[in-house]
Structure formats: structure tokens, C-alpha cells
């Protein structure tokens, strides 16, 4: 019998160790998470196709990304994100092996190794005055032994070595009062021109020696009609600009130190001139582009500055820069997009529209919008003729490569600029559809479980790991378009800066549908549309089988708060636009209410710039519901510039020229004015509207009960000294302070106030249940800190009479009103933290039972999960045994950074801007979505998966193990009986 027990224990240990591992194994990568890399909207592109090996295009984007893309598949060879304040101005390739980037307004020049993207050198170009950044890389210019490039930035012309980035010489021109528009190097010359404008009516040209920067000659000429806008250079010695009235074109020619100009009225060139036109930047030799409201006009500069219209096309036309062909000619591409088709034409620059090198039609998705930019490249075909690749940037920020009349590849780089995210449920699975997949045959079934066993015992080979991962992905059902019983499968509805909606499946991150919103596209009534936020419009819980959920998209027609607003309502399952409104009144703030109508549409209050509140949906039922709850609706507004915090409520219907029953006047209920000489509002944080609190009571180690103060009207607000608003290190510790407040937004009552002397921002904070965690910098300690404040209700803690609770007179059963003065007390603690942060969030679960984790978006673009127990204000140096049993961790001055706590593992979410958490039906698990230039999704279980088995749990293996144990027990029992019988016969 002893042997049977030993065998049983051995098998039990093997079985238990197989299913309690909480780390991520190699074969589990990609099973519960996905990671997508993007670059953003391309604004510059340089092709590099000289070598036969890797053909690539180097791009820079509006997300300040410089990247090298494979021309065959569109994949990223390498990529660098420079940061939000390091805007890339220009890029080019030097010496055939370095990518040169000019950024930060011409202040930083970098060289990157073309094959692998490693930075070779970096130079800082300082100056005295901000100016237009310019980069010029002559192909074969050497000074001594240095290949030289020229940079204009911050008022200086710099000559920089391409080899090591050393500044050979610099010449200041800003003191001369010129606004340099172009650097021009005549091929083979020893001089360089810096040409531009002096004021609004004078053209100037400086001639500099390329060897030492010495000023050789300066010429200028006054143009009586003046200039408006920048100069457009059609050749090295000819520039065109609009005059100050906007009705004439001024052609300026400068050669051999002589400057001349010629003025042409637009009415002489264009019949029925509409009265408004702009010169579009282009680099087609001898030709420039004039855009009017309805057309794109190509104008050629002929003898002595005279102009000639060579072609007029439709407004929706994009034109590439000129491309030099091997025969010494110039070609450029025209792209038009209409009726779901791309019309591509490649023409010779001087072969004025008589013949086309390429003329192709390509079908393209209408949801990509119009063409914004075009880049052209040539290659040699098998018959030795010239072929062309065309890289186009679409209105939705996507990138498409066209070649030989087909789309070679496309990239959805609009997802690099997500503005807001909302989660939506998938459709309910219909009857007759099986959730589980049956194994194909017995052999495959046994083979699969054998592979899983090898993986569990960590004896699987690389091929076995790949087979296990493939099998798990196929059997998990995570990419199905129906709900699962645990609530893991959802849709992530994201709004991008381009005004496009994407629905991403949480299973594998694929795009289920996309929609370019017409309401957020440029039009005559809405010139500068931009999306603001997403909101849940309808979530039919009771009618899930016959109604689809929908989302509300809110946008503006400009950047100011008083711009007209636009609204769209989109079906979350199909991506169809149900309704759109706009332009309407301005939208300064959106308040989702907790009220819903009979069809489960959520009520929203939209506040305009005149402080009026507008109710949506605009139905009689919604109006009746709102009027019944009129006295219980409050909100706050913060004015950081004025240092004022206000509380508001709804008063009565607006008094307008046209009666509007859905418009209400608002009233100020209270205000807090922070002293401008000592405090400036830096950050605010509130609780999530849909957060669930499982219990208000917290039992301490000494059996005392503390009641959480969980009012949803609480606001965390942080202020800093006005001098400390700048970057860290701009003030001394004695000049800085950080003051934090906890404020009731219904009454304006300050419940808690605390000052951190010698501390500055930036401040990041997250508010959950009755606690707030915030992050800042301590100048005295020269380290980042995180502090926690927990708020408890003292009034409820005083009365513990059980008899009163039974009789219903206990204060726990009495009604709660925000106007009664709360008796609260707080506990707080501060800890040092090693990282700077970009964003913060907190996990959320369905019932609020699972312990919380604070999710930190670090400066290294990773997501770190910090257990809330580490920022417990009740931590002490020597906790008692009872406190240890409660889970209180001994106090240390710093918060630990555990490598296994990185949610993103070894991956990065470049340029991380936000973290969104979504609860699932399974209480232990929460979904986490982090977005920036990249996207990352995963599942977290802060308290481990205590309420479920893993998706790949092998029930068959468990059954086999149980049977094996039973057989082993029976066999060993028989052996034991025989042995005992033999011993008795001796």
C-alpha cells in the first residue's frame, strides 16, 4: 500500500505542476495577445533601389517616425520614433548609405545607417531665430576630403560633413532680416545661393563660398505689389509667388547676380477666375501648380518670366515631384480618384501632355478617401524600358504601392493616430452553431495531446512549439465573430485622427470593418473637421438578438471650442452610418448620462461654447426622462488658463429666436479660484462611470471595519507653481510645490488637500473606488514619486449597533445626499519610483471583486502592471502577523519593478498615448488595449485565473491521468496484497 501512495503522490505532483504555471511559455506567445506596428501618415519618401538586394523606400511621417519599408511587401525593415516634440522637417539619402533627417525646426541633424537603421551620428545646430528648415545634399561635392551637405535652420546656414556630422562652417543670415526660402547649389560650382524674402515686398539672394561660408555677393529687388505666402521654385534660378492681393502671380528670376520680375494677373491666364487660388508645392522642372476651388492648373514658365497654362484638371488630383530618368528627362505622376478607381498617369515633364508613359486604372476601396500625396520611382523592365512604382498616401492615412496596374501592398497606417477607443460586444451565437470544434480523427487527437504533454514537460523541439502554437490558434476559436461565454471576444471600435472608424477583433487584431466618416471629411460647410471622442449610443442588452449596438462619434469643424460640431451614429456590427447631424451648435464638452430610453439609447448632454446644454437623442421620450431627473444632473469644468474650477447644473429651457425644447440654460453652482501667483491647474482625474465596487466595507487586521467613500462625484485635481510649469530642472526646489485636492463636484467642498513641497509635474493620476494614485517628480530627491490617497467614510464607521441595522435605523440604510457634510478621513503614503510615465490606467472587472492593478505606460513605451498592494497607505516597516495575513507588504521607500510584471513582455508600444481596460464576463480577467504608434492587446488576471481553467486545458489528458491513477492504485493494491500473503506463508 505504501508503494501505491508514493506512485499516487508522484503522479499528482506531475499533474499539478502541469497546470499551475503562471509565466508565459514560448508556445503561448500570440495566443492571448497581439502586437501591431505602424508608422503613421507619410509626409516624405525617398526611394532607394540602386542595388539588386533589398529595394526599399525611406519615409518620415506625421507621427515623427523615420522608417525603411520593403518595396516588395510593405514590411518594416527598421523604424525610429523621435517623439512628439522632435518634428521631422526633411529627409534624404547621402553617400548612398546614410539616411539624413533634419528635425526640431532645423535644430537636430542625424544620420542613420541605411541597411539596419543604426544612428551613425547626431549634430545639434544652434541658432538665434526660428526659421524655415532646409536641407540640401549635393551629389558630388567635396571640401578637402569631406562630402558636404548644407542645412539652414535657426537663422544660420551650416555646412556639415556627411561622414561624421561635423559642422565645417556656419553663416548667420537672420540678422540680415531675410527669410530664406531655398538653398541652391549649381552643379560643379564653388558657390551656394540662399534666396528668400526680406519683409513682404523685397526679394534677396545671398551668394556664399562653399568652402568657408564667406559672403561673396548680395542682391535684392523690391517688388511693388509685394508677396503673400512662400516662394515656389520651378528651376534653380526662377521662383513664383502670389502677390499681396492674391490676384496676380509674380515670377522672379535671378542669374549672375541680376534679379528681374514679371507680374501676370490671374484673369489673363484663367477664364472665369473664381477669385481665390494658392500655389501648391511641387518640383516639376519649369512648371508649377495653381489650385483653385474647382480645378488644378498646370502653368509653365517660359521666356523672361512669362506664364502659360498647359493643362487644367479636376480638383481631386494629386501630383508627384519630378523624377529624373536615365535619358536626362523628367517624369511625374498624376493620380485621380473617383468612383472607387485610381486613374494613374505618368508624363514627361517637358513633353506637354501630348503622350503618356503610363496610363493605368486600379480599383481601390472607397473607404480610403481621396489621394493626398504621390511619390514616384522608376525601375528597368525586362525589355529595358522604364517602369514606374507609385506610392500614394490616402485621405485615411493609409499607404498604397501601385505597380503595373495593380496594388502591390497597402498599409493601414491611420491606426497609428487613434483618438479614442470604445469596446462593443459581438453578436450572440445563433442556434445550431457549435462553439467547440471536434477533432478530425483519433490519430490527430492523440498527436495533439502528445504535443501538449511535451510542451508541458518542456521537452518540445522548435517544430513542436510551432505546431502547438498553430494548433492552439486553430482550436481556441478566438477569432470567431460571435460572443464567447467568458466575454473575451469583443470588438474594439477606434476613431483615428483622419476621421476613420475601425472595428478591431480582440482575438487577432484584424480589421472587421472600417468606415471613413463623411461628417469628418472636408467640405464647404466644414473646412477643418476633426474627431473628438467616441461614446456608447445604444447597447441593447434586452434586445441583443434583433438590435445591433451603435456608437456616437463627436467631432468639430475646427480646432477652437466655438467651432461648429458634427455627430454621427454608426452600427457597431456592420459599420453602417445610421444617422449624421451637422454642422450643428458648437461642442465644448460631452456628458454621457446614466439614463436610457425604452430602446436602450443612452442620453447625452452636449455643452456648447455659450454654456448651453443640448439633449440627445432629440426625442419626446428622452426629453421626458431628462426632465424628471433634471435636478440630479451636475458636472464640473476646469479653466487651467484662469485657474478656476466651476460646478454647473441645468436650469431651464433656452430662450432663443427659434424655440428648441432640447436646449437648456445652465447655472453656476459653485467655483473655486486658485491663486494665480502660486497655483496653476496641472491635471484632473475622476472615476470611470461604469466602474463597479463590490463592497464598501474593508475589514482590517484588528477586526475593525473601514467604509470606503465611493461617491462618483469626486474629483482629483493637482496644481503646480506657475514657475514649475516648464520642463524638469527649470526651477529650484524652493520655488516649486505640488498641491493635490479631492473635491466633491456637486457642492464644491474640498474633502482633502495636501502639499508636496519641492515637487513638480508632469502629473499623471488614476482614480478608482475610494483611492487615487498619482505620479510626479520630486526635485529635492531628484527622483520620480508615486503617492496614494485613500478616502474613508467616518460617519458610517461610528455606528455599529446591530439592533439598529435589524430595525432599519442604522446609518448604512439611510439615504445618502451629496449636500450632507461628509465626515471623511484619508490615509496617504508616498513612494519613490524609477520611471517617468506617459499615461496611467487601472484594471476593471465585471463585479469589482478581483484585486486592482495600476497600469503604467512608461517612458520606454512599455506597460507595467503594479499591484495595488504596493501603493497601500497602510504599509509599515514591521507589519504584524495579522497585517501580513491581510496581505499588507512591509514598507520600503521605493516601489519594486518586477520584470515579469511588464504586460507587453519584451515588446514596445512606440509612442504610447493611452491604455484602455475592458471587463469580461469572467470576474478574474480584464482586457487591456494600449495604443500609440503601435497597438498591443492582451488579457490580464490580477488575482490569477481563480475562477476558470485555461483555454488550452486538456480535459482528455486529465481523464487519462485519472484513469492511470486508478489503474496504478488497483495494480499496486494487488501487488501489496500478494506481498502480504507471501509474508504470512513464511
PDB file of N, CA and C in Angstrom, residues 687-748:
ATOM      1  N   UNK A 687     -13.438  59.096 -11.421  1.00  0.00           N
ATOM      2  CA  UNK A 687     -13.732  57.678 -11.528  1.00  0.00           C
ATOM      3  C   UNK A 687     -14.424  57.375 -12.849  1.00  0.00           C
ATOM      4  N   UNK A 688     -14.246  56.141 -13.316  1.00  0.00           N
ATOM      5  CA  UNK A 688     -14.966  55.700 -14.510  1.00  0.00           C
ATOM      6  C   UNK A 688     -16.446  55.572 -14.191  1.00  0.00           C
ATOM      7  N   UNK A 689     -17.305  55.980 -15.149  1.00  0.00           N
ATOM      8  CA  UNK A 689     -18.750  55.965 -14.913  1.00  0.00           C
ATOM      9  C   UNK A 689     -19.288  54.557 -14.735  1.00  0.00           C
ATOM     10  N   UNK A 690     -18.674  53.583 -15.400  1.00  0.00           N
ATOM     11  CA  UNK A 690     -19.194  52.213 -15.340  1.00  0.00           C
ATOM     12  C   UNK A 690     -18.412  51.325 -14.383  1.00  0.00           C
ATOM     13  N   UNK A 691     -17.636  51.905 -13.487  1.00  0.00           N
ATOM     14  CA  UNK A 691     -16.864  51.106 -12.533  1.00  0.00           C
ATOM     15  C   UNK A 691     -17.795  50.492 -11.488  1.00  0.00           C
ATOM     16  N   UNK A 692     -17.552  49.230 -11.161  1.00  0.00           N
ATOM     17  CA  UNK A 692     -18.345  48.501 -10.178  1.00  0.00           C
ATOM     18  C   UNK A 692     -17.523  48.334  -8.908  1.00  0.00           C
ATOM     19  N   UNK A 693     -18.124  48.677  -7.747  1.00  0.00           N
ATOM     20  CA  UNK A 693     -17.491  48.485  -6.444  1.00  0.00           C
ATOM     21  C   UNK A 693     -18.179  47.313  -5.766  1.00  0.00           C
ATOM     22  N   UNK A 694     -17.422  46.278  -5.486  1.00  0.00           N
ATOM     23  CA  UNK A 694     -18.029  45.061  -4.930  1.00  0.00           C
ATOM     24  C   UNK A 694     -18.544  45.279  -3.516  1.00  0.00           C
ATOM     25  N   UNK A 695     -17.749  45.916  -2.664  1.00  0.00           N
ATOM     26  CA  UNK A 695     -18.153  46.137  -1.278  1.00  0.00           C
ATOM     27  C   UNK A 695     -17.604  47.465  -0.804  1.00  0.00           C
ATOM     28  N   UNK A 696     -18.368  48.124   0.062  1.00  0.00           N
ATOM     29  CA  UNK A 696     -17.910  49.385   0.633  1.00  0.00           C
ATOM     30  C   UNK A 696     -17.127  49.183   1.915  1.00  0.00           C
ATOM     31  N   UNK A 697     -17.189  48.000   2.488  1.00  0.00           N
ATOM     32  CA  UNK A 697     -16.523  47.745   3.760  1.00  0.00           C
ATOM     33  C   UNK A 697     -15.152  47.126   3.536  1.00  0.00           C
ATOM     34  N   UNK A 698     -14.207  47.519   4.360  1.00  0.00           N
ATOM     35  CA  UNK A 698     -12.868  46.949   4.338  1.00  0.00           C
ATOM     36  C   UNK A 698     -12.507  46.558   5.766  1.00  0.00           C
ATOM     37  N   UNK A 699     -12.297  45.277   5.986  1.00  0.00           N
ATOM     38  CA  UNK A 699     -12.002  44.754   7.318  1.00  0.00           C
ATOM     39  C   UNK A 699     -10.497  44.725   7.505  1.00  0.00           C
ATOM     40  N   UNK A 700     -10.006  45.366   8.570  1.00  0.00           N
ATOM     41  CA  UNK A 700      -8.583  45.437   8.846  1.00  0.00           C
ATOM     42  C   UNK A 700      -8.133  44.229   9.649  1.00  0.00           C
ATOM     43  N   UNK A 701      -6.829  44.161   9.882  1.00  0.00           N
ATOM     44  CA  UNK A 701      -6.272  43.018  10.593  1.00  0.00           C
ATOM     45  C   UNK A 701      -6.758  42.926  12.035  1.00  0.00           C
ATOM     46  N   UNK A 702      -7.060  44.055  12.675  1.00  0.00           N
ATOM     47  CA  UNK A 702      -7.533  44.049  14.063  1.00  0.00           C
ATOM     48  C   UNK A 702      -9.055  43.983  14.140  1.00  0.00           C
ATOM     49  N   UNK A 703      -9.691  43.477  13.066  1.00  0.00           N
ATOM     50  CA  UNK A 703     -11.137  43.258  13.008  1.00  0.00           C
ATOM     51  C   UNK A 703     -11.951  44.551  13.020  1.00  0.00           C
ATOM     52  N   UNK A 704     -11.309  45.666  12.727  1.00  0.00           N
ATOM     53  CA  UNK A 704     -12.029  46.917  12.583  1.00  0.00           C
ATOM     54  C   UNK A 704     -12.568  47.025  11.149  1.00  0.00           C
ATOM     55  N   UNK A 705     -13.683  47.736  11.017  1.00  0.00           N
ATOM     56  CA  UNK A 705     -14.298  47.908   9.705  1.00  0.00           C
ATOM     57  C   UNK A 705     -14.164  49.365   9.275  1.00  0.00           C
ATOM     58  N   UNK A 706     -13.561  49.568   8.068  1.00  0.00           N
ATOM     59  CA  UNK A 706     -13.483  50.903   7.484  1.00  0.00           C
ATOM     60  C   UNK A 706     -14.374  50.919   6.248  1.00  0.00           C
ATOM     61  N   UNK A 707     -15.160  51.988   6.102  1.00  0.00           N
ATOM     62  CA  UNK A 707     -16.113  52.099   5.000  1.00  0.00           C
ATOM     63  C   UNK A 707     -15.552  53.041   3.938  1.00  0.00           C
ATOM     64  N   UNK A 708     -15.474  52.531   2.703  1.00  0.00           N
ATOM     65  CA  UNK A 708     -14.938  53.323   1.604  1.00  0.00           C
ATOM     66  C   UNK A 708     -15.904  54.455   1.251  1.00  0.00           C
ATOM     67  N   UNK A 709     -15.341  55.612   0.978  1.00  0.00           N
ATOM     68  CA  UNK A 709     -16.151  56.735   0.490  1.00  0.00           C
ATOM     69  C   UNK A 709     -16.108  56.664  -1.041  1.00  0.00           C
ATOM     70  N   UNK A 710     -17.161  56.098  -1.630  1.00  0.00           N
ATOM     71  CA  UNK A 710     -17.147  55.747  -3.063  1.00  0.00           C
ATOM     72  C   UNK A 710     -18.058  56.632  -3.906  1.00  0.00           C
ATOM     73  N   UNK A 711     -18.188  57.883  -3.548  1.00  0.00           N
ATOM     74  CA  UNK A 711     -19.025  58.780  -4.328  1.00  0.00           C
ATOM     75  C   UNK A 711     -18.466  58.937  -5.741  1.00  0.00           C
ATOM     76  N   UNK A 712     -19.347  58.875  -6.740  1.00  0.00           N
ATOM     77  CA  UNK A 712     -18.921  59.072  -8.132  1.00  0.00           C
ATOM     78  C   UNK A 712     -18.757  60.542  -8.480  1.00  0.00           C
ATOM     79  N   UNK A 713     -19.014  61.431  -7.514  1.00  0.00           N
ATOM     80  CA  UNK A 713     -18.888  62.870  -7.757  1.00  0.00           C
ATOM     81  C   UNK A 713     -17.527  63.410  -7.354  1.00  0.00           C
ATOM     82  N   UNK A 714     -16.594  62.540  -6.989  1.00  0.00           N
ATOM     83  CA  UNK A 714     -15.286  63.003  -6.527  1.00  0.00           C
ATOM     84  C   UNK A 714     -14.380  63.342  -7.701  1.00  0.00           C
ATOM     85  N   UNK A 715     -13.564  64.367  -7.491  1.00  0.00           N
ATOM     86  CA  UNK A 715     -12.610  64.825  -8.497  1.00  0.00           C
ATOM     87  C   UNK A 715     -11.246  64.974  -7.840  1.00  0.00           C
ATOM     88  N   UNK A 716     -10.233  64.408  -8.478  1.00  0.00           N
ATOM     89  CA  UNK A 716      -8.849  64.651  -8.060  1.00  0.00           C
ATOM     90  C   UNK A 716      -8.279  65.757  -8.930  1.00  0.00           C
ATOM     91  N   UNK A 717      -7.680  66.746  -8.303  1.00  0.00           N
ATOM     92  CA  UNK A 717      -7.110  67.886  -9.032  1.00  0.00           C
ATOM     93  C   UNK A 717      -5.731  68.193  -8.461  1.00  0.00           C
ATOM     94  N   UNK A 718      -4.783  68.440  -9.347  1.00  0.00           N
ATOM     95  CA  UNK A 718      -3.411  68.776  -8.950  1.00  0.00           C
ATOM     96  C   UNK A 718      -3.030  70.125  -9.528  1.00  0.00           C
ATOM     97  N   UNK A 719      -2.374  70.936  -8.716  1.00  0.00           N
ATOM     98  CA  UNK A 719      -1.856  72.234  -9.168  1.00  0.00           C
ATOM     99  C   UNK A 719      -0.364  72.293  -8.893  1.00  0.00           C
ATOM    100  N   UNK A 720       0.341  73.045  -9.724  1.00  0.00           N
ATOM    101  CA  UNK A 720       1.777  73.257  -9.537  1.00  0.00           C
ATOM    102  C   UNK A 720       2.053  74.752  -9.513  1.00  0.00           C
ATOM    103  N   UNK A 721       3.217  75.116  -9.044  1.00  0.00           N
ATOM    104  CA  UNK A 721       3.628  76.518  -9.057  1.00  0.00           C
ATOM    105  C   UNK A 721       3.749  76.997 -10.493  1.00  0.00           C
ATOM    106  N   UNK A 722       3.323  78.240 -10.786  1.00  0.00           N
ATOM    107  CA  UNK A 722       3.412  78.728 -12.180  1.00  0.00           C
ATOM    108  C   UNK A 722       4.815  78.654 -12.758  1.00  0.00           C
ATOM    109  N   UNK A 723       5.837  78.860 -11.918  1.00  0.00           N
ATOM    110  CA  UNK A 723       7.210  78.776 -12.412  1.00  0.00           C
ATOM    111  C   UNK A 723       7.609  77.351 -12.774  1.00  0.00           C
ATOM    112  N   UNK A 724       6.908  76.364 -12.194  1.00  0.00           N
ATOM    113  CA  UNK A 724       7.278  74.960 -12.385  1.00  0.00           C
ATOM    114  C   UNK A 724       6.517  74.309 -13.527  1.00  0.00           C
ATOM    115  N   UNK A 725       5.841  75.118 -14.372  1.00  0.00           N
ATOM    116  CA  UNK A 725       5.084  74.553 -15.480  1.00  0.00           C
ATOM    117  C   UNK A 725       6.021  74.030 -16.572  1.00  0.00           C
ATOM    118  N   UNK A 726       7.221  74.588 -16.649  1.00  0.00           N
ATOM    119  CA  UNK A 726       8.172  74.188 -17.684  1.00  0.00           C
ATOM    120  C   UNK A 726       8.760  72.821 -17.436  1.00  0.00           C
ATOM    121  N   UNK A 727       9.820  72.471 -18.174  1.00  0.00           N
ATOM    122  CA  UNK A 727      10.440  71.150 -18.011  1.00  0.00           C
ATOM    123  C   UNK A 727      11.117  71.000 -16.661  1.00  0.00           C
ATOM    124  N   UNK A 728      11.355  69.740 -16.289  1.00  0.00           N
ATOM    125  CA  UNK A 728      12.002  69.438 -15.011  1.00  0.00           C
ATOM    126  C   UNK A 728      13.397  70.051 -15.001  1.00  0.00           C
ATOM    127  N   UNK A 729      13.714  70.750 -13.917  1.00  0.00           N
ATOM    128  CA  UNK A 729      15.004  71.404 -13.796  1.00  0.00           C
ATOM    129  C   UNK A 729      14.971  72.888 -14.113  1.00  0.00           C
ATOM    130  N   UNK A 730      13.819  73.401 -14.549  1.00  0.00           N
ATOM    131  CA  UNK A 730      13.723  74.826 -14.873  1.00  0.00           C
ATOM    132  C   UNK A 730      13.566  75.690 -13.627  1.00  0.00           C
ATOM    133  N   UNK A 731      13.245  75.084 -12.482  1.00  0.00           N
ATOM    134  CA  UNK A 731      13.101  75.827 -11.223  1.00  0.00           C
ATOM    135  C   UNK A 731      13.838  75.065 -10.127  1.00  0.00           C
ATOM    136  N   UNK A 732      14.091  75.755  -9.029  1.00  0.00           N
ATOM    137  CA  UNK A 732      14.718  75.141  -7.863  1.00  0.00           C
ATOM    138  C   UNK A 732      13.642  74.524  -6.979  1.00  0.00           C
ATOM    139  N   UNK A 733      14.011  73.618  -6.069  1.00  0.00           N
ATOM    140  CA  UNK A 733      13.008  73.026  -5.173  1.00  0.00           C
ATOM    141  C   UNK A 733      12.273  74.048  -4.313  1.00  0.00           C
ATOM    142  N   UNK A 734      12.953  75.138  -3.942  1.00  0.00           N
ATOM    143  CA  UNK A 734      12.290  76.144  -3.100  1.00  0.00           C
ATOM    144  C   UNK A 734      11.222  76.919  -3.860  1.00  0.00           C
ATOM    145  N   UNK A 735      11.309  76.931  -5.187  1.00  0.00           N
ATOM    146  CA  UNK A 735      10.337  77.681  -5.993  1.00  0.00           C
ATOM    147  C   UNK A 735       9.170  76.830  -6.471  1.00  0.00           C
ATOM    148  N   UNK A 736       9.189  75.557  -6.145  1.00  0.00           N
ATOM    149  CA  UNK A 736       8.176  74.660  -6.682  1.00  0.00           C
ATOM    150  C   UNK A 736       7.414  73.969  -5.574  1.00  0.00           C
ATOM    151  N   UNK A 737       6.180  73.649  -5.887  1.00  0.00           N
ATOM    152  CA  UNK A 737       5.347  72.860  -4.981  1.00  0.00           C
ATOM    153  C   UNK A 737       4.212  72.246  -5.792  1.00  0.00           C
ATOM    154  N   UNK A 738       3.749  71.101  -5.339  1.00  0.00           N
ATOM    155  CA  UNK A 738       2.630  70.396  -5.943  1.00  0.00           C
ATOM    156  C   UNK A 738       1.539  70.265  -4.894  1.00  0.00           C
ATOM    157  N   UNK A 739       0.344  70.755  -5.212  1.00  0.00           N
ATOM    158  CA  UNK A 739      -0.782  70.701  -4.285  1.00  0.00           C
ATOM    159  C   UNK A 739      -1.863  69.828  -4.913  1.00  0.00           C
ATOM    160  N   UNK A 740      -2.359  68.857  -4.148  1.00  0.00           N
ATOM    161  CA  UNK A 740      -3.393  67.959  -4.648  1.00  0.00           C
ATOM    162  C   UNK A 740      -4.662  68.144  -3.831  1.00  0.00           C
ATOM    163  N   UNK A 741      -5.797  68.023  -4.496  1.00  0.00           N
ATOM    164  CA  UNK A 741      -7.105  68.206  -3.878  1.00  0.00           C
ATOM    165  C   UNK A 741      -7.994  67.019  -4.224  1.00  0.00           C
ATOM    166  N   UNK A 742      -8.890  66.687  -3.301  1.00  0.00           N
ATOM    167  CA  UNK A 742     -10.019  65.810  -3.578  1.00  0.00           C
ATOM    168  C   UNK A 742     -11.272  66.631  -3.336  1.00  0.00           C
ATOM    169  N   UNK A 743     -12.081  66.833  -4.382  1.00  0.00           N
ATOM    170  CA  UNK A 743     -13.189  67.805  -4.355  1.00  0.00           C
ATOM    171  C   UNK A 743     -14.482  67.096  -4.722  1.00  0.00           C
ATOM    172  N   UNK A 744     -15.560  67.432  -4.002  1.00  0.00           N
ATOM    173  CA  UNK A 744     -16.898  66.966  -4.352  1.00  0.00           C
ATOM    174  C   UNK A 744     -17.449  67.902  -5.424  1.00  0.00           C
ATOM    175  N   UNK A 745     -17.769  67.369  -6.612  1.00  0.00           N
ATOM    176  CA  UNK A 745     -18.164  68.220  -7.731  1.00  0.00           C
ATOM    177  C   UNK A 745     -19.620  68.670  -7.658  1.00  0.00           C
ATOM    178  N   UNK A 746     -20.402  68.143  -6.705  1.00  0.00           N
ATOM    179  CA  UNK A 746     -21.782  68.610  -6.548  1.00  0.00           C
ATOM    180  C   UNK A 746     -21.825  69.878  -5.714  1.00  0.00           C
ATOM    181  N   UNK A 747     -21.064  69.894  -4.635  1.00  0.00           N
ATOM    182  CA  UNK A 747     -21.101  71.038  -3.716  1.00  0.00           C
ATOM    183  C   UNK A 747     -19.864  71.916  -3.822  1.00  0.00           C
ATOM    184  N   UNK A 748     -18.789  71.429  -4.426  1.00  0.00           N
ATOM    185  CA  UNK A 748     -17.545  72.191  -4.469  1.00  0.00           C
ATOM    186  C   UNK A 748     -16.762  72.106  -3.178  1.00  0.00           C
TER     187      UNK A 748
END
